[in-house]
PDB file of C-alpha atoms and ligand atoms in Angstrom:
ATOM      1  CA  UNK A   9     -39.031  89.287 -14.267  1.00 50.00           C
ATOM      2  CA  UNK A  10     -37.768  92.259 -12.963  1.00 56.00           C
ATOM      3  CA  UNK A  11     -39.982  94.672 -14.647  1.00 48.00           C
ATOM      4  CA  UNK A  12     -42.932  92.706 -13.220  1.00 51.00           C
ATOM      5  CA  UNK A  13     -41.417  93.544 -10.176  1.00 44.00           C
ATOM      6  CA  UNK A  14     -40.977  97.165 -10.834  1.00 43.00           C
ATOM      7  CA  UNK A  15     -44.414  96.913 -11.702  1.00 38.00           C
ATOM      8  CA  UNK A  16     -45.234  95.360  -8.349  1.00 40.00           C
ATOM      9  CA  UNK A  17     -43.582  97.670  -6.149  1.00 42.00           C
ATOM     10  CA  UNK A  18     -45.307 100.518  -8.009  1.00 40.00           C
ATOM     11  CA  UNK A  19     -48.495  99.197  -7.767  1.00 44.00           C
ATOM     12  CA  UNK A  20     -47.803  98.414  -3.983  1.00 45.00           C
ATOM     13  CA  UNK A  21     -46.093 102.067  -3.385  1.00 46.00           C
ATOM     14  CA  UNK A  22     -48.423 104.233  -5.588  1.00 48.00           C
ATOM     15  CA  UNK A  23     -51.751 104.584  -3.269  1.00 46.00           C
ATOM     16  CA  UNK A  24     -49.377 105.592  -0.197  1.00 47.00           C
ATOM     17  CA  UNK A  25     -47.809 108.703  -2.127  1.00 57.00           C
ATOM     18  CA  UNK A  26     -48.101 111.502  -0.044  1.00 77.00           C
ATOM     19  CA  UNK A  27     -50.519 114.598  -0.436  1.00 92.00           C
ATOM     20  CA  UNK A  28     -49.681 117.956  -1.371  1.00 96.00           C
ATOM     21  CA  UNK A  29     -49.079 120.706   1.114  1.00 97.00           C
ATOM     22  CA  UNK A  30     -50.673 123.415   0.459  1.00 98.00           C
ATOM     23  CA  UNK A  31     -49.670 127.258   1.773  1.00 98.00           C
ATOM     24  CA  UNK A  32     -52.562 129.316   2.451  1.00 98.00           C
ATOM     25  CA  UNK A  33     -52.108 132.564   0.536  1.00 98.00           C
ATOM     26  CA  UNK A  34     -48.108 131.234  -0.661  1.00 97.00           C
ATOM     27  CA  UNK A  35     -46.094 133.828   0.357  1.00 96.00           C
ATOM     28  CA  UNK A  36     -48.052 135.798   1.527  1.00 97.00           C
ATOM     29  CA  UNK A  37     -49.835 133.632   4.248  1.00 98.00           C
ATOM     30  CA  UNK A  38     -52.806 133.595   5.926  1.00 98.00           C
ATOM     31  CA  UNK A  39     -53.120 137.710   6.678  1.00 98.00           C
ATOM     32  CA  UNK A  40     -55.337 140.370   5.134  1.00 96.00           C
ATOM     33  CA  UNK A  41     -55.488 142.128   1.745  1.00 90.00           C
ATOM     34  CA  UNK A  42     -55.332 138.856   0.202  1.00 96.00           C
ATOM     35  CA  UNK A  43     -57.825 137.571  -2.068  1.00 97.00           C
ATOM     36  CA  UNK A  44     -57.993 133.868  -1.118  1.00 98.00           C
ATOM     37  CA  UNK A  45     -60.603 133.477  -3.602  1.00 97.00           C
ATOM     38  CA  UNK A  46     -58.335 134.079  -6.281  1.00 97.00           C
ATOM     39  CA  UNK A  47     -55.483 132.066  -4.081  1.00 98.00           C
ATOM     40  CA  UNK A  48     -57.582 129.067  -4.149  1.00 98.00           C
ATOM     41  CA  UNK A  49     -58.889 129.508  -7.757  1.00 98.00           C
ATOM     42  CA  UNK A  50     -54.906 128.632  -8.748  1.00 97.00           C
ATOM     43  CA  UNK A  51     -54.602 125.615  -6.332  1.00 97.00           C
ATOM     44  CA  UNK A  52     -56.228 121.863  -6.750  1.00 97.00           C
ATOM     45  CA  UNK A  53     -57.307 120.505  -3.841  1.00 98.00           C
ATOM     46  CA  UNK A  54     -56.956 116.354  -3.603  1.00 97.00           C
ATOM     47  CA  UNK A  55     -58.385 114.262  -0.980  1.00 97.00           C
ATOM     48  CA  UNK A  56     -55.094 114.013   1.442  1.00 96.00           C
ATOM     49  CA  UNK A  57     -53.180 117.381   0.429  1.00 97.00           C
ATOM     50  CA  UNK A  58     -53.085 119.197   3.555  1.00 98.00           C
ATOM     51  CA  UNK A  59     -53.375 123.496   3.996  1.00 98.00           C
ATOM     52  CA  UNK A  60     -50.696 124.871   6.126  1.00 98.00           C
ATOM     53  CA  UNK A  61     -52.008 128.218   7.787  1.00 98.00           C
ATOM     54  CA  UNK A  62     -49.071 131.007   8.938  1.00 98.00           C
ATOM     55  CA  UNK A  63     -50.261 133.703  10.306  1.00 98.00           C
ATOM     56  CA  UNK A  64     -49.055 136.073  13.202  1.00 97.00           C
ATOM     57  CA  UNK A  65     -50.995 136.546  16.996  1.00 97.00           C
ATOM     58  CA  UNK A  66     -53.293 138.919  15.216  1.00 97.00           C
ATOM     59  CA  UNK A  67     -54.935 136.359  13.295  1.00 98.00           C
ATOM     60  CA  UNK A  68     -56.460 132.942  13.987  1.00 98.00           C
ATOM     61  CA  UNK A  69     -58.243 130.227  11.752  1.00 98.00           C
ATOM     62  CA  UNK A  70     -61.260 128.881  12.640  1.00 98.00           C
ATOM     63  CA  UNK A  71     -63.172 125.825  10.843  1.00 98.00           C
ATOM     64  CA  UNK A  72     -66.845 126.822  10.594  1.00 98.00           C
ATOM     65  CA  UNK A  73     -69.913 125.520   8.303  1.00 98.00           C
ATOM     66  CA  UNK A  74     -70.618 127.051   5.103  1.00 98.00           C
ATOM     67  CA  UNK A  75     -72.981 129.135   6.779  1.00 98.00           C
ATOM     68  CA  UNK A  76     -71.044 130.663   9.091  1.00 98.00           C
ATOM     69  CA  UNK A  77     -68.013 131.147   6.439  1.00 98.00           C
ATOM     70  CA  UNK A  78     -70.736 133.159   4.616  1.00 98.00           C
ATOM     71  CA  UNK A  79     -72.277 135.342   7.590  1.00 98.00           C
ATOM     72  CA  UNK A  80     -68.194 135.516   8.936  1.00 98.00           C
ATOM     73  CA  UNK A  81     -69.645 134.353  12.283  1.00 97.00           C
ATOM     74  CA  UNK A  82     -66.937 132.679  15.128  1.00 96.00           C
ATOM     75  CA  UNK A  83     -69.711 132.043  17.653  1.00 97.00           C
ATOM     76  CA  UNK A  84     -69.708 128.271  16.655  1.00 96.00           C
ATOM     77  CA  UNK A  85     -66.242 126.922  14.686  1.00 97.00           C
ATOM     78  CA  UNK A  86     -66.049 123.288  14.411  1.00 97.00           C
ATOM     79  CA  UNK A  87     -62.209 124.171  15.200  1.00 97.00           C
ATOM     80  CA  UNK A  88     -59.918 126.715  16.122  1.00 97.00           C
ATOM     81  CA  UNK A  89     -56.530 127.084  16.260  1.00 98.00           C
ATOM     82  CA  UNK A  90     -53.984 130.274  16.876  1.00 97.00           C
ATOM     83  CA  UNK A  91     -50.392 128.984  17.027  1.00 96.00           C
ATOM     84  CA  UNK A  92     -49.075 130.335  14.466  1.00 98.00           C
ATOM     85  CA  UNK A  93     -48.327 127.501  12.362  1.00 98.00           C
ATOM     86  CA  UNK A  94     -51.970 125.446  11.436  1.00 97.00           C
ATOM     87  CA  UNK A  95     -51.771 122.032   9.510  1.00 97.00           C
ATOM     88  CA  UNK A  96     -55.831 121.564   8.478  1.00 97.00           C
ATOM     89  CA  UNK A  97     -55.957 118.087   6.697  1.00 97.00           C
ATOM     90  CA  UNK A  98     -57.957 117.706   3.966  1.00 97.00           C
ATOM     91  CA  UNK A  99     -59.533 114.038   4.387  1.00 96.00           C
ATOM     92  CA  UNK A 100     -62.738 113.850   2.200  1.00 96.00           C
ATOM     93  CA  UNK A 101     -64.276 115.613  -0.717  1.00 97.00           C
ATOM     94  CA  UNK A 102     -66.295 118.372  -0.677  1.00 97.00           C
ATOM     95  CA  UNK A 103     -66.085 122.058   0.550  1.00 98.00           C
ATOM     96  CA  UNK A 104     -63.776 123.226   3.816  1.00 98.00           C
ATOM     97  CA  UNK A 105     -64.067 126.719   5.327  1.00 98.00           C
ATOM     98  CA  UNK A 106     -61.950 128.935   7.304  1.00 98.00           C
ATOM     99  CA  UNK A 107     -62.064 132.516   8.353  1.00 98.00           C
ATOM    100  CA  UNK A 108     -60.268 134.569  10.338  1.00 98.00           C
ATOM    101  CA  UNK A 109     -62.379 135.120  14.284  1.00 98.00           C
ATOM    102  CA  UNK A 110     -60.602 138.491  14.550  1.00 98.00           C
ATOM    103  CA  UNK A 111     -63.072 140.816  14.258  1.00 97.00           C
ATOM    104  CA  UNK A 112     -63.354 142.706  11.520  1.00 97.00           C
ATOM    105  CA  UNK A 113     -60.811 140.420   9.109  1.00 98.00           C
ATOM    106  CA  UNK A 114     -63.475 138.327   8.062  1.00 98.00           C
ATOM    107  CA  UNK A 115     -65.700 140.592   6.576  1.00 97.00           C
ATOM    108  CA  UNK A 116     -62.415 142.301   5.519  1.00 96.00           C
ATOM    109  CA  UNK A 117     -62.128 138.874   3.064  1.00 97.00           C
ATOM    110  CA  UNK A 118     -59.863 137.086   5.404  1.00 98.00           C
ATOM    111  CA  UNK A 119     -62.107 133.948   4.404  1.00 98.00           C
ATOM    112  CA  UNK A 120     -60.912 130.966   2.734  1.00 98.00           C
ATOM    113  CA  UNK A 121     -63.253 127.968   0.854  1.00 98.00           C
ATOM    114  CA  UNK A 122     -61.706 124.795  -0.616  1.00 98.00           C
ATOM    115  CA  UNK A 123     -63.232 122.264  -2.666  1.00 98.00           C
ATOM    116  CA  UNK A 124     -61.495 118.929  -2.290  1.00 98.00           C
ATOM    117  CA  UNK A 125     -61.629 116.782  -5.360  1.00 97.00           C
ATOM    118  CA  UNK A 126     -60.981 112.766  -5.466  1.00 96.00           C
ATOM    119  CA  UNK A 127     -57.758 111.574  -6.278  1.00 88.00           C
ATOM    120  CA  UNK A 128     -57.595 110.017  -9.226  1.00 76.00           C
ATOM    121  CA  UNK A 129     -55.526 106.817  -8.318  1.00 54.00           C
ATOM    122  CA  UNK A 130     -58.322 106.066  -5.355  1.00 47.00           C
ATOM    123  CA  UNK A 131     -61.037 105.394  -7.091  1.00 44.00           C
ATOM    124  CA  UNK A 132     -62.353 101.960  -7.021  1.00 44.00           C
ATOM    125  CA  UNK A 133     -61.287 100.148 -10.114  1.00 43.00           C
ATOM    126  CA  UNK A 134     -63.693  97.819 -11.735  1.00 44.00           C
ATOM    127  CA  UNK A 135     -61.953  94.790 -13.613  1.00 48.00           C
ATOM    128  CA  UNK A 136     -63.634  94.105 -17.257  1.00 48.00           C
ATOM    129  CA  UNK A 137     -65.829  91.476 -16.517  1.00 49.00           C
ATOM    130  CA  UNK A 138     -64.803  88.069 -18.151  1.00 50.00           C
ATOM    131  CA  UNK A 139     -66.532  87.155 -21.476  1.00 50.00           C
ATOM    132  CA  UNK A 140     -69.643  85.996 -20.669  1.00 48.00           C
ATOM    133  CA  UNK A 141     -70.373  82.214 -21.565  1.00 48.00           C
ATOM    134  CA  UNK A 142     -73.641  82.153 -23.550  1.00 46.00           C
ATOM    135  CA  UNK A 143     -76.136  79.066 -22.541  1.00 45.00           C
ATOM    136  CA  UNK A 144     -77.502  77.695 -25.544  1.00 48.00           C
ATOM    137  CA  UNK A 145     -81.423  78.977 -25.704  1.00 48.00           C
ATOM    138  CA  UNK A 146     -83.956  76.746 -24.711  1.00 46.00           C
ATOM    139  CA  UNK A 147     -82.049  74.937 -21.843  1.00 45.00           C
ATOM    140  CA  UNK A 148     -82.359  77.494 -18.977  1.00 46.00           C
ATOM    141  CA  UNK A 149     -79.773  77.216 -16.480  1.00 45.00           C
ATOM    142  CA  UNK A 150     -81.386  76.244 -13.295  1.00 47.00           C
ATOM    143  CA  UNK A 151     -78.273  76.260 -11.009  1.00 46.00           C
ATOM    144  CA  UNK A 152     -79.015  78.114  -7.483  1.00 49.00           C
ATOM    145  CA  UNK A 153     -76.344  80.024  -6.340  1.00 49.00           C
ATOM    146  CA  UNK A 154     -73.469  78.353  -4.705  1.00 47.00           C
ATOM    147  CA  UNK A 155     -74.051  78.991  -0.624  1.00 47.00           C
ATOM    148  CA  UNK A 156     -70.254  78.467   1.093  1.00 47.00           C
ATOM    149  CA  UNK A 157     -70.783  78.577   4.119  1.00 52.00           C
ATOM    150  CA  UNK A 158     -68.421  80.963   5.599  1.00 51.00           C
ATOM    151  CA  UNK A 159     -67.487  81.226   9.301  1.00 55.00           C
ATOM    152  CA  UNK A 160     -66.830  85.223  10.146  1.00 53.00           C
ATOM    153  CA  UNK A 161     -63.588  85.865  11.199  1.00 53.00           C
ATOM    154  CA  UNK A 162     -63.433  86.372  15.281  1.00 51.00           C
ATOM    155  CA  UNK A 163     -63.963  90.084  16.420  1.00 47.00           C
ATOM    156  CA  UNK A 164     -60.598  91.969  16.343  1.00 46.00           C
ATOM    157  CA  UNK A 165     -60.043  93.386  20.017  1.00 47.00           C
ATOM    158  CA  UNK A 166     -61.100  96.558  20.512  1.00 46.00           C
ATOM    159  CA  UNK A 167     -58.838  99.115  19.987  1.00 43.00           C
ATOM    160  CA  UNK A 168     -56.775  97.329  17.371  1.00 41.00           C
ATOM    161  CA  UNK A 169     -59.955  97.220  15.423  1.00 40.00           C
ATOM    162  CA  UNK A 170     -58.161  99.766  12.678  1.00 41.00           C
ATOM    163  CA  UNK A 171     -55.095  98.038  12.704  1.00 40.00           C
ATOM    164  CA  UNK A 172     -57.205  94.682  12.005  1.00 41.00           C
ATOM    165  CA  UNK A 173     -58.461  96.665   9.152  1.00 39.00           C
ATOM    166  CA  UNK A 174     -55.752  98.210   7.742  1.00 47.00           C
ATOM    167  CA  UNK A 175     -54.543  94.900   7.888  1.00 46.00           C
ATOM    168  CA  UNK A 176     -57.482  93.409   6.371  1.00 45.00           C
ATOM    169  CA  UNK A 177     -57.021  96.209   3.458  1.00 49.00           C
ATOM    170  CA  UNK A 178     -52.954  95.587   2.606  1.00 48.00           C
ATOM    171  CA  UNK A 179     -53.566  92.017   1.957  1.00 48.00           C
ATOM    172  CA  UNK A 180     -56.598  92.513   0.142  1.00 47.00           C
ATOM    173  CA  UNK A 181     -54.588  94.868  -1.820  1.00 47.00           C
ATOM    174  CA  UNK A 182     -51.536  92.438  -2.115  1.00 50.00           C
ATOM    175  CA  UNK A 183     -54.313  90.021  -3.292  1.00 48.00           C
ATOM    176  CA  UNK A 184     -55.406  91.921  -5.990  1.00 47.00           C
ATOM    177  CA  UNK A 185     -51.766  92.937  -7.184  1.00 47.00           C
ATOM    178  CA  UNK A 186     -50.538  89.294  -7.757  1.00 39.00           C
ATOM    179  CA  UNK A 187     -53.662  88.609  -9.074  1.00 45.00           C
ATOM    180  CA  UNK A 188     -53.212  91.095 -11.944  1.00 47.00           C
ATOM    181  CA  UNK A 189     -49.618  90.163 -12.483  1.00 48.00           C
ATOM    182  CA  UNK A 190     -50.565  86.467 -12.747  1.00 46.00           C
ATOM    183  CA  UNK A 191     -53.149  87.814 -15.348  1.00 52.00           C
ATOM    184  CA  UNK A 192     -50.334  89.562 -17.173  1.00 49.00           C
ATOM    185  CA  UNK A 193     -48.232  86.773 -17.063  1.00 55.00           C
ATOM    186  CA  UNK A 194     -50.527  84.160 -18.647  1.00 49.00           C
TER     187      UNK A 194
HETATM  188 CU1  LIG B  22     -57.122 137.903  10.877  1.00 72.96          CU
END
C-alpha cells in the first residue's frame, strides 16, 4: 500500500513542479556584445520557466511583436520594464521577444527571441479506450443515447470564479488519480 501511495502523491505533486528560471545571457546578463541568439540556441524554453533580465540603468527590456523585434522599434512594446532586475514569465507556447529601447543596442544585437515549447507532463493524456464489445452482425443496436439530465452547477460569484475553477480542476484531477490507482489495483 504504501507504494500506491508514493505513487499517489507523485501523481498529485508532479504537474505543480516548478519552472525553470532562466538568466538572460548567464553571466553575462542582459548587456551588449552578447549574442543572445547563440544564448538562447543552448537554453529550452518550457511553458512556465520564467527569464530573469539583469541589466544596469543603461539598458531596459521591452516586450514587442515579432515585427518590431525585427525592425528594433520601441515606439509600441507590449511591456517595458527598467528596474534592474526583470522576471518575464513564460506562460504559453510560441515565440517571446525582447530588445533593448536604448537606442542604438538593438540594432547593436541587444535582441532576444524565445520559443516556448510544451511541457511534456501537461499534455492531455488520452486513456486506451476499453476493448470494444462487438454486436453480433445483423442485429443493429438501436439504443439512443442515454440523455441524464443534468442540472448546471450555480454560477460561482464573481471574482472567485478562478478559484471555483481551480477548484473544479484539483478534484477533477484527484478524480482521475484514484481512478487509475483503483485500475491498478484490480
Ligand atoms: Cu541596452
Amino acid at each position: 500500500m504504501a507504494i500506491q501511495i508514493t505513487l499517489l502523491i507523485l501523481m498529485l505533486t508532479a504537474p505543480a513542479v516548478y519552472g525553470v528560471q532562466h538568466t538572460v545571457g548567464g553571466t553575462n546578463g542582459w548587456t551588449q556584445s552578447v549574442n543572445y541568439d547563440t544564448w538562447a540556441a543552448g537554453e529550452t524554453f518550457v511553458v512556465g520557466d520564467t527569464l530573469l533580465f539583469t541589466y544596469t540603468s543603461s539598458h531596459s527590456v521591452d516586450t514587442v511583436s515579432q515585427a518590431d523585434y525585427t525592425s528594433c522599434s520601441s515606439t509600441n512594446p507590449i511591456s517595458s520594464n527598467s528596474d534592474g532586475s526583470t522576471t518575464i514569465d513564460l506562460p504559453k507556447t510560441g515565440s517571446m521577444y525582447f530588445i533593448c529601447p536604448t537606442a542604438g543596442h538593438c540594432l547593436g544585437g541587444m535582441k532576444l527571441q524565445v520559443n516556448v515549447i510544451a511541457a511534456n507532463g501537461t499534455s492531455p493524456t488520452t486513456p486506451s479506450p476499453p476493448p470494444s464489445t462487438t454486436t453480433p452482425s445483423g442485429t443493429p443496436s438501436t439504443t439512443p443515447p442515454s440523455t441524464t439530465v443534468s442540472s448546471p452547477p450555480p454560477p460561482p460569484p464573481s471574482g472567485a470564479a478562478s478559484i471555483y475553477c481551480n477548484m473544479n480542476n484539483m478534484l477533477f484531477g484527484f478524480a482521475v488519480v484514484l481512478g487509475t490507482m483503483f485500475a491498478f489495483m484490480g
